[in-house]
């Protein structure tokens, strides 16, 4: 049965007609049942269906009746209210005592004490109550939130969805996430990915605090630099960083230090995330979206391990000058040290070992000294991984082989610039650059997670962007950044289920599929996150 995702329309309509004070759910109220009955007149007339999960906390005799399809008397509003309160109170206080053993007077005294603990305590409690509502699949969740706008605890946007999954208990794990929406389609995809992360995590008992900071063009416009010190500092102190994309026509002519791209490079260097994992998996659902022949694209599943904080992007000397003929010149330096190559090689071998045990090192050792060193060091590190089969390939050949026979690749390790280019190329095997996530990791500190695509100024603000690369980046954040494998899997399964249902953004659309925009695609993924249906094909990265 489809989950009832949106607020019930008739409920929303009634809510508009009723003063919000009346809509609050008087969970810890000191009113007697009789008083409550008098006061709740307008909202009490809302004949909400009893949620299924609610029956699970009813006394066993009624539960049996429900389970075996025997008709049970529909509880009155009063009865239901009282049962809800007892259940929530029990969960909040983790009390093993049966709520029915408490007299109404004792409960009243308890509530009296609760009230005196002040507003902050109350807000906190209400936040927990909201989680319980969530757990119990109770309809009034929205009204409970609604009447406490001043709650200092951030309410995830997705709280408006009613979930049928009843897995949450009080949040057990809590993480700080820095959100860097950036430019162009960045804010569009980040807003969706944040909702997906919040919902999936809340269903697994995880809590997130988000801090949104400016980066790229947005930071240039607001603060004057592409990577404000505050942004880097907040990012460093968080548990993981989620970035949308940076860049755009507006800043293309800026001086180098005032380009959005400079902000991104400074961020990567500042976080010391030298290992960039870019998985390219051709999903069976998207085989028709690939521009390659079906038999070429089918079954492709590769991982590009890109060195991210070295090479020509950062090598010195670099700059502009004049040559002996008096002409202007621009120059950069491709430079790698043994330490830099060794550490990325080890990450790549470890990655290959967990995959199909094949590693292809891509370089330009027939021409470049930096590549000669690269090949020498990768070959040396290979002796630590006898179980991994190592091959070497020149980058020009690799670019060609990726199109000719991509299935020959398992794990590819390469330098910063080759990795940039080859991963964009690999994305088209999967159907679109809008499908490729990435994880950038260092030896310590938070990881940086971002789709591999850019700010796509050509489609920005038009609700056309594919949010799946960013949603899958969130899955990588959970897996690689926080070790929350189960939640990562839930998100990946939801993406697959959404594709199974036939929803497609324009970049991956094919005949017979449902064309949706960025937001609608996000909503479909949220629906699937909630539904928990196991996916037919599992996504690996
Ligand atoms: N990590 C990053 O933030 C990053 C990466 C690449 C490029 N950029 C920057 O982005 C700007 C634009 O660069 P570009 O045009 O070369 O590359 P791009 O990745 O932004 O766009 C290339 C093409 O792919 C499409 N595309 C990209 N992402 C998509 C998505 N999610 N859904 C549907 N279509 C999508 C775009 O519409 C465009 O036609 C530049 O300023 C560039 O420097 C940033
Ligand atoms: C925007 C740019 C600096 C960046 C890079 O070259 O690394 C981008 O192409 C990417 O792949 O993330």
XYZ file of C-alpha atoms and ligand atoms in Angstrom:
597
model
C 0.000 0.000 0.000
C 1.296 3.428 -0.905
C 2.396 5.517 2.005
C 0.221 8.514 2.675
C 2.898 11.106 2.119
C 1.223 14.408 1.986
C -0.879 15.851 4.690
C -4.477 14.747 4.322
C -6.213 17.465 2.286
C -9.286 17.543 4.469
C -7.079 17.880 7.527
C -5.191 20.754 5.971
C -8.468 22.434 5.071
C -9.843 22.069 8.578
C -6.609 23.317 10.008
C -6.902 26.513 8.071
C -10.314 27.086 9.615
C -9.252 26.377 13.158
C -7.185 28.772 15.286
C -3.702 27.290 15.658
C -4.006 27.328 19.448
C -6.764 24.793 19.081
C -4.669 22.641 16.843
C -2.015 21.916 19.391
C -2.040 18.372 20.617
C -2.333 18.575 24.351
C -0.014 15.716 25.086
C 1.272 16.759 28.450
C -1.723 18.782 29.338
C -2.918 18.846 32.897
C -6.515 18.879 31.783
C -8.791 16.165 32.865
C -10.424 14.087 30.149
C -13.623 16.001 30.783
C -11.887 19.376 30.425
C -10.168 18.213 27.271
C -13.431 17.067 25.886
C -14.909 20.527 26.442
C -11.999 22.443 24.944
C -11.187 20.430 21.897
C -14.504 20.921 20.142
C -13.387 22.028 16.629
C -10.424 19.726 16.269
C -12.206 16.887 17.990
C -14.579 16.778 15.096
C -11.699 15.711 12.849
C -12.488 12.056 12.433
C -8.964 10.972 11.596
C -8.522 7.356 10.686
C -6.719 5.334 13.318
C -3.235 4.736 11.908
C -2.270 1.129 11.515
C 0.798 1.429 13.653
C -1.341 2.816 16.391
C -3.159 -0.451 16.701
C 0.169 -2.092 17.481
C 0.355 -0.337 20.830
C -3.143 -1.149 21.890
C -3.949 -3.775 24.490
C -3.352 -7.234 23.148
C -6.971 -8.241 22.833
C -7.646 -5.380 20.457
C -4.360 -5.935 18.643
C -5.361 -9.535 17.946
C -8.697 -8.415 16.680
C -7.000 -6.009 14.324
C -4.371 -8.440 13.145
C -6.862 -11.149 12.410
C -9.219 -8.780 10.686
C -11.922 -9.023 13.316
C -13.971 -5.915 13.544
C -12.975 -3.877 16.528
C -14.936 -0.955 17.821
C -13.440 2.261 16.470
C -11.965 4.058 19.480
C -13.483 7.382 20.356
C -11.350 10.498 20.022
C -11.027 10.637 23.784
C -9.983 7.021 23.979
C -7.459 7.482 21.216
C -6.063 10.648 22.737
C -5.565 9.007 26.038
C -3.879 5.979 24.499
C -1.584 8.198 22.467
C -0.568 10.123 25.544
C 0.150 7.007 27.502
C 2.236 5.501 24.760
C 4.240 8.647 24.173
C 4.787 9.204 27.853
C 6.000 5.644 28.205
C 8.484 6.048 25.374
C 9.715 9.426 26.562
C 10.274 8.343 30.098
C 11.433 4.851 29.060
C 9.348 3.704 31.940
C 8.686 0.017 32.187
C 5.664 0.644 34.356
C 2.436 0.069 32.519
C 0.815 3.409 31.908
C -2.492 2.020 32.948
C -1.150 1.595 36.486
C -0.729 5.386 36.885
C -3.699 7.147 38.204
C -4.840 10.306 36.442
C -3.805 12.280 39.558
C -0.250 10.949 39.544
C 0.076 11.780 35.875
C -1.236 15.258 36.553
C 1.408 15.841 39.229
C 4.065 14.570 36.852
C 2.900 16.991 34.153
C 2.862 19.803 36.695
C 6.568 19.168 37.409
C 7.329 18.988 33.704
C 5.773 22.387 33.066
C 7.922 23.974 35.738
C 11.135 22.901 34.105
C 10.832 25.806 31.703
C 10.354 26.528 28.045
C 13.572 25.011 26.745
C 12.933 21.712 28.407
C 9.424 21.772 27.009
C 10.627 22.392 23.497
C 13.079 19.544 23.796
C 10.358 17.252 25.020
C 8.101 18.267 22.191
C 10.841 17.512 19.750
C 11.055 14.027 21.178
C 7.308 13.765 21.048
C 7.408 14.621 17.417
C 9.816 11.737 16.930
C 7.423 9.479 18.749
C 4.546 10.619 16.614
C 6.750 9.792 13.714
C 7.451 6.394 15.138
C 3.836 5.673 15.806
C 2.692 7.039 12.479
C 0.249 9.355 14.180
C -1.500 11.925 12.096
C -1.214 14.953 14.379
C 2.563 15.249 13.835
C 2.176 18.381 11.777
C -0.064 20.122 14.230
C 2.295 19.311 17.055
C 5.097 21.038 15.150
C 2.814 23.732 13.930
C 2.012 25.170 17.311
C 5.646 25.439 18.438
C 7.286 27.671 15.905
C 9.749 28.841 18.528
C 11.167 25.378 19.036
C 14.940 25.913 18.968
C 15.514 22.407 17.666
C 15.502 22.482 13.890
C 12.611 20.572 12.435
C 13.566 18.802 9.258
C 11.499 19.983 6.330
C 10.534 16.453 5.585
C 8.740 16.231 8.926
C 5.639 17.150 6.988
C 5.631 13.668 5.531
C 3.845 10.952 7.336
C 5.916 7.846 7.457
C 4.657 4.358 7.648
C 8.044 3.022 8.712
C 8.005 2.733 12.442
C 11.696 2.210 13.131
C 12.654 5.390 14.954
C 13.290 5.580 18.629
C 14.721 8.622 20.339
C 17.643 9.866 18.256
C 20.759 7.935 19.214
C 23.430 9.445 17.027
C 23.891 13.066 16.187
C 26.106 14.693 13.536
C 26.943 18.198 12.383
C 26.796 18.634 8.634
C 28.102 21.673 6.781
C 25.980 22.443 3.746
C 27.596 24.374 0.918
C 24.910 24.883 -1.749
C 27.118 27.118 -3.913
C 25.909 28.337 -7.280
C 23.632 27.529 -10.212
C 21.814 24.240 -9.659
C 23.795 23.725 -6.430
C 21.095 25.129 -4.099
C 18.366 23.209 -5.976
C 20.008 19.816 -5.570
C 21.267 20.469 -2.051
C 17.831 21.355 -0.756
C 16.516 18.012 -1.995
C 19.508 16.025 -0.789
C 19.162 17.600 2.643
C 15.530 16.472 2.884
C 16.456 12.962 1.803
C 19.276 12.832 4.337
C 17.022 14.127 7.114
C 14.232 11.678 6.405
C 16.439 8.623 5.938
C 18.404 9.471 9.043
C 15.342 10.132 11.189
C 14.008 6.713 10.228
C 17.267 5.203 11.473
C 17.356 7.171 14.703
C 20.047 9.607 13.557
C 19.845 13.330 14.121
C 21.556 16.035 12.069
C 22.384 19.641 12.737
C 22.924 21.489 9.490
C 24.925 24.636 9.067
C 24.703 26.317 5.695
C 27.711 28.401 4.623
C 28.590 30.349 1.481
C 31.148 29.149 -1.047
C 32.013 29.939 -4.682
C 30.188 32.696 -6.522
C 27.624 33.017 -3.741
C 30.449 33.755 -1.295
C 32.104 36.207 -3.681
C 28.835 38.108 -3.912
C 28.092 38.073 -0.206
C 31.524 38.226 1.434
C 33.940 39.137 -1.358
C 35.967 35.918 -1.442
C 35.186 32.447 -2.844
C 36.061 30.637 0.381
C 35.439 32.739 3.503
C 37.518 31.752 6.553
C 34.277 31.064 8.453
C 33.164 28.577 5.830
C 36.392 26.609 6.039
C 36.405 26.772 9.803
C 32.796 25.541 10.135
C 33.480 22.825 7.559
C 36.562 21.628 9.433
C 34.660 21.398 12.691
C 31.772 19.429 11.259
C 31.403 15.688 10.794
C 30.931 15.914 7.022
C 30.592 18.522 4.306
C 28.008 18.375 1.524
C 28.608 20.623 -1.469
C 26.327 21.377 -4.405
C 28.375 23.030 -7.135
C 30.189 26.277 -7.762
C 30.782 28.525 -10.737
C 28.878 30.438 -13.371
C 29.177 32.892 -16.258
C 28.920 35.823 -13.891
C 32.318 35.196 -12.345
C 34.125 33.706 -15.353
C 36.143 36.851 -16.026
C 37.139 37.427 -12.416
C 40.782 37.352 -11.477
C 41.991 33.900 -10.500
C 41.806 34.456 -6.742
C 38.240 35.714 -7.121
C 36.934 32.809 -9.162
C 34.433 30.365 -7.620
C 36.676 27.467 -8.711
C 39.489 28.848 -6.557
C 37.151 28.565 -3.583
C 36.531 24.893 -4.300
C 40.234 24.126 -4.675
C 41.025 25.962 -1.439
C 38.296 23.998 0.293
C 39.685 20.661 -0.919
C 43.196 21.686 0.091
C 41.991 23.120 3.418
C 40.186 19.902 4.308
C 43.171 17.900 3.001
C 40.861 15.534 1.154
C 43.380 13.998 -1.221
C 41.384 10.926 -2.273
C 38.388 11.485 -4.505
C 36.185 8.443 -5.152
C 33.940 8.731 -8.211
C 31.847 5.618 -8.880
C 30.316 5.147 -12.332
C 27.702 2.413 -12.342
C 25.442 1.760 -15.295
C 22.090 0.950 -13.760
C 19.902 -1.463 -15.729
C 17.069 1.036 -15.334
C 19.067 3.630 -17.246
C 20.524 1.498 -19.985
C 18.426 3.356 -22.555
C 19.700 6.691 -21.293
C 23.289 5.866 -22.199
C 24.527 7.180 -25.512
C 26.491 3.966 -25.928
C 25.179 0.731 -27.405
C 23.347 -1.361 -24.836
C 25.860 -4.217 -25.041
C 28.749 -1.816 -24.384
C 27.221 0.036 -21.455
C 25.411 -2.843 -19.791
C 27.011 -4.018 -16.557
C 29.615 -1.251 -16.312
C 30.614 -0.717 -12.716
C 33.839 1.162 -12.159
C 35.407 3.444 -9.623
C 37.715 6.319 -10.475
C 40.098 7.105 -7.620
C 41.299 10.611 -8.381
C 44.172 12.296 -6.560
C 42.625 15.601 -5.501
C 45.042 17.926 -3.749
C 48.180 17.684 -5.868
C 49.407 17.631 -9.450
C 49.047 20.457 -11.923
C 46.145 22.023 -9.996
C 48.463 22.964 -7.139
C 52.048 22.546 -8.458
C 54.443 25.484 -8.388
C 55.807 27.394 -10.171
C 52.688 28.582 -11.863
C 51.562 31.872 -13.253
C 51.925 34.214 -16.192
C 55.060 35.669 -17.735
C 56.795 36.528 -20.952
C 58.944 34.302 -23.119
C 62.174 35.177 -24.935
C 60.143 36.415 -27.885
C 58.271 38.809 -25.636
C 55.053 36.828 -25.877
C 52.717 36.350 -22.928
C 52.860 32.877 -21.445
C 50.871 30.979 -18.845
C 52.464 28.041 -17.074
C 51.634 25.352 -14.549
C 53.588 22.525 -13.020
C 52.560 18.902 -12.826
C 54.252 17.847 -9.631
C 53.936 14.796 -7.393
C 55.979 13.625 -4.426
C 56.365 9.987 -3.404
C 54.213 10.603 -0.322
C 51.400 11.959 -2.451
C 51.511 9.050 -4.887
C 51.932 6.381 -2.220
C 48.933 7.471 -0.173
C 46.539 7.677 -3.122
C 47.872 4.366 -4.447
C 47.122 2.683 -1.129
C 43.585 4.055 -1.118
C 43.142 2.738 -4.655
C 44.498 -0.717 -3.827
C 42.246 -0.901 -0.769
C 39.302 0.145 -2.904
C 40.081 -2.417 -5.601
C 40.525 -5.111 -2.983
C 36.968 -4.500 -1.758
C 35.654 -4.530 -5.322
C 36.711 -6.988 -8.019
C 40.432 -6.890 -7.253
C 41.575 -5.098 -10.424
C 43.385 -1.778 -10.439
C 44.374 0.176 -13.548
C 46.770 3.059 -12.974
C 46.367 5.736 -15.630
C 49.247 8.102 -16.382
C 51.279 9.688 -19.160
C 54.582 8.011 -18.269
C 55.702 7.991 -21.909
C 56.067 11.788 -21.738
C 55.816 13.291 -18.231
C 58.372 12.973 -15.435
C 55.632 13.292 -12.818
C 53.935 10.289 -14.447
C 57.185 8.293 -14.511
C 57.456 8.762 -10.767
C 53.737 7.973 -10.412
C 54.096 4.641 -12.240
C 57.234 3.699 -10.292
C 55.588 4.325 -6.921
C 52.289 2.626 -7.802
C 54.264 -0.446 -8.932
C 56.161 -0.416 -5.649
C 53.026 -0.140 -3.511
C 51.530 -3.060 -5.478
C 53.833 -5.426 -3.578
C 51.732 -4.683 -0.463
C 48.639 -5.895 -2.299
C 49.468 -9.194 -3.984
C 45.765 -10.014 -4.197
C 45.098 -7.009 -6.443
C 45.854 -7.262 -10.155
C 47.620 -4.071 -11.289
C 47.824 -2.768 -14.854
C 49.045 0.543 -16.286
C 47.552 2.517 -19.140
C 48.377 5.806 -20.835
C 45.658 8.367 -20.386
C 44.955 8.828 -24.092
C 44.389 5.104 -24.487
C 42.305 5.013 -21.287
C 40.016 7.718 -22.681
C 39.476 5.587 -25.764
C 39.089 2.264 -23.886
C 36.436 3.779 -21.625
C 34.205 4.127 -24.671
C 35.375 1.017 -26.549
C 35.080 -1.495 -23.720
C 34.318 0.110 -20.353
C 33.599 -3.249 -18.689
C 37.325 -4.038 -18.656
C 37.722 -1.511 -15.805
C 37.139 -2.134 -12.138
C 39.124 0.503 -10.232
C 41.092 3.276 -11.931
C 43.658 5.357 -10.062
C 44.946 8.523 -11.609
C 46.174 12.033 -10.990
C 44.141 15.158 -10.399
C 43.636 16.388 -13.938
C 43.268 13.019 -15.663
C 40.776 12.018 -12.978
C 38.761 15.154 -13.609
C 38.477 14.408 -17.308
C 38.066 10.629 -17.192
C 35.333 10.771 -14.561
C 33.282 13.192 -16.651
C 33.739 10.813 -19.564
C 32.764 7.827 -17.424
C 29.623 9.640 -16.301
C 28.228 9.442 -19.801
C 28.427 5.645 -19.685
C 25.816 5.835 -16.932
C 23.523 8.090 -18.926
C 24.296 11.484 -17.449
C 26.721 13.507 -15.420
C 23.693 14.122 -13.228
C 24.053 10.556 -11.906
C 27.623 10.616 -10.570
C 28.308 11.207 -6.877
C 31.662 11.590 -5.225
C 33.406 11.323 -1.879
C 36.616 13.190 -1.098
C 38.475 11.840 1.890
C 41.601 12.655 3.823
C 43.565 10.959 6.564
C 41.500 12.648 9.249
C 38.824 15.281 9.523
C 35.543 15.525 7.713
C 35.039 14.259 4.194
C 33.715 16.419 1.385
C 30.824 14.995 -0.619
C 29.619 16.447 -3.892
C 28.158 15.466 -7.233
C 30.811 15.493 -9.927
C 28.809 17.878 -12.091
C 29.129 21.627 -12.072
C 26.664 24.434 -11.518
C 25.027 23.835 -14.937
C 24.219 27.518 -15.562
C 22.331 26.551 -18.719
C 19.562 24.881 -16.685
C 19.915 26.635 -13.308
C 16.677 27.892 -11.764
C 14.513 25.924 -14.209
C 13.762 22.867 -12.071
C 15.511 20.697 -14.666
C 18.537 19.461 -12.749
C 18.882 15.806 -11.913
C 19.253 15.645 -8.114
C 20.298 11.968 -8.039
C 24.058 12.611 -8.138
C 23.738 14.741 -5.013
C 21.370 12.280 -3.339
C 23.863 9.496 -4.055
C 26.611 11.748 -2.677
C 24.589 11.858 0.539
C 24.669 8.053 0.559
C 28.466 8.238 0.198
C 28.555 10.778 3.027
C 26.726 8.328 5.260
C 28.880 5.370 4.225
C 32.353 6.878 3.993
C 31.953 9.952 6.154
C 29.915 8.645 9.054
C 30.013 4.862 8.772
C 26.199 4.764 8.611
C 26.002 1.951 6.081
C 22.397 1.042 6.706
C 21.105 4.546 6.066
C 23.328 4.859 2.989
C 21.794 1.690 1.616
C 18.309 2.925 2.349
C 18.973 5.989 0.212
C 20.530 4.031 -2.640
C 17.607 1.623 -2.608
C 15.229 4.566 -2.720
C 16.991 5.945 -5.794
C 16.692 2.581 -7.498
C 13.062 2.252 -6.559
C 12.338 5.714 -7.933
C 13.955 4.735 -11.210
C 12.092 1.410 -11.163
C 8.864 3.368 -10.952
C 9.853 5.110 -14.168
C 10.568 8.655 -12.996
C 13.235 10.474 -15.028
C 14.633 13.988 -15.206
C 15.319 15.316 -18.704
C 18.980 14.251 -18.817
C 18.115 10.561 -18.310
C 14.721 10.516 -19.965
C 13.855 7.885 -22.566
C 10.689 6.855 -24.365
C 7.923 5.553 -22.151
C 9.310 7.039 -18.950
C 7.797 9.786 -16.832
C 9.530 13.109 -17.270
C 9.747 15.019 -13.998
C 11.576 18.067 -12.727
C 14.194 18.292 -10.032
C 11.723 18.825 -7.181
C 9.323 16.075 -8.247
C 12.207 13.653 -8.578
C 13.275 14.568 -5.049
C 9.760 13.981 -3.748
C 9.662 10.578 -5.392
C 12.938 9.630 -3.748
C 11.562 10.787 -0.393
C 8.516 8.604 -0.945
C 10.768 5.642 -1.655
C 13.024 6.333 1.312
C 9.971 6.064 3.456
C 8.547 2.987 1.792
C 11.621 0.847 2.624
C 10.813 -1.550 -0.186
C 13.924 -3.595 -0.977
C 15.346 -2.673 -4.359
C 15.520 -5.210 -7.136
C 19.115 -4.382 -7.983
C 21.621 -3.191 -5.467
C 23.773 -0.167 -6.072
C 27.458 -0.572 -5.311
C 30.007 2.092 -4.717
N 32.459 20.564 -8.459
C 31.995 21.683 -8.995
O 31.438 22.526 -8.316
C 32.139 21.902 -10.462
C 32.382 20.845 -11.342
C 32.435 21.090 -12.684
C 32.244 22.360 -13.153
N 32.021 23.379 -12.278
C 31.740 24.730 -12.732
O 30.387 24.752 -13.205
C 30.269 25.739 -14.234
C 29.648 25.100 -15.454
O 30.548 24.138 -15.968
P 30.240 23.169 -17.170
O 29.079 23.693 -17.940
O 31.500 22.930 -17.850
O 29.872 21.783 -16.489
P 28.508 21.343 -15.794
O 28.757 20.027 -15.181
O 27.994 22.396 -14.918
O 27.473 21.174 -17.018
C 27.784 20.405 -18.164
C 26.470 19.983 -18.844
O 25.862 18.971 -18.053
C 24.568 19.372 -17.664
N 24.374 18.990 -16.276
C 25.261 19.104 -15.263
N 24.733 18.687 -14.136
C 23.494 18.285 -14.408
C 22.438 17.742 -13.630
N 22.566 17.520 -12.325
N 21.279 17.442 -14.239
C 21.120 17.633 -15.552
N 22.079 18.149 -16.347
C 23.254 18.475 -15.771
C 24.532 20.884 -17.822
O 23.222 21.339 -18.031
C 25.469 21.097 -18.975
O 24.775 20.987 -20.182
C 31.676 26.270 -14.468
O 31.780 27.466 -13.773
C 32.578 25.220 -13.868
O 33.795 25.703 -13.435
C 31.951 23.164 -10.956
C 35.378 23.255 -10.863
C 36.679 22.549 -10.940
C 37.677 23.236 -10.072
C 36.573 21.078 -10.590
C 37.893 20.363 -10.836
O 38.525 20.574 -11.870
O 38.285 19.575 -9.986
C 35.499 20.297 -11.312
O 35.770 20.115 -12.642
C 35.305 18.971 -10.635
O 35.522 17.941 -11.238
O 34.921 18.963 -9.467
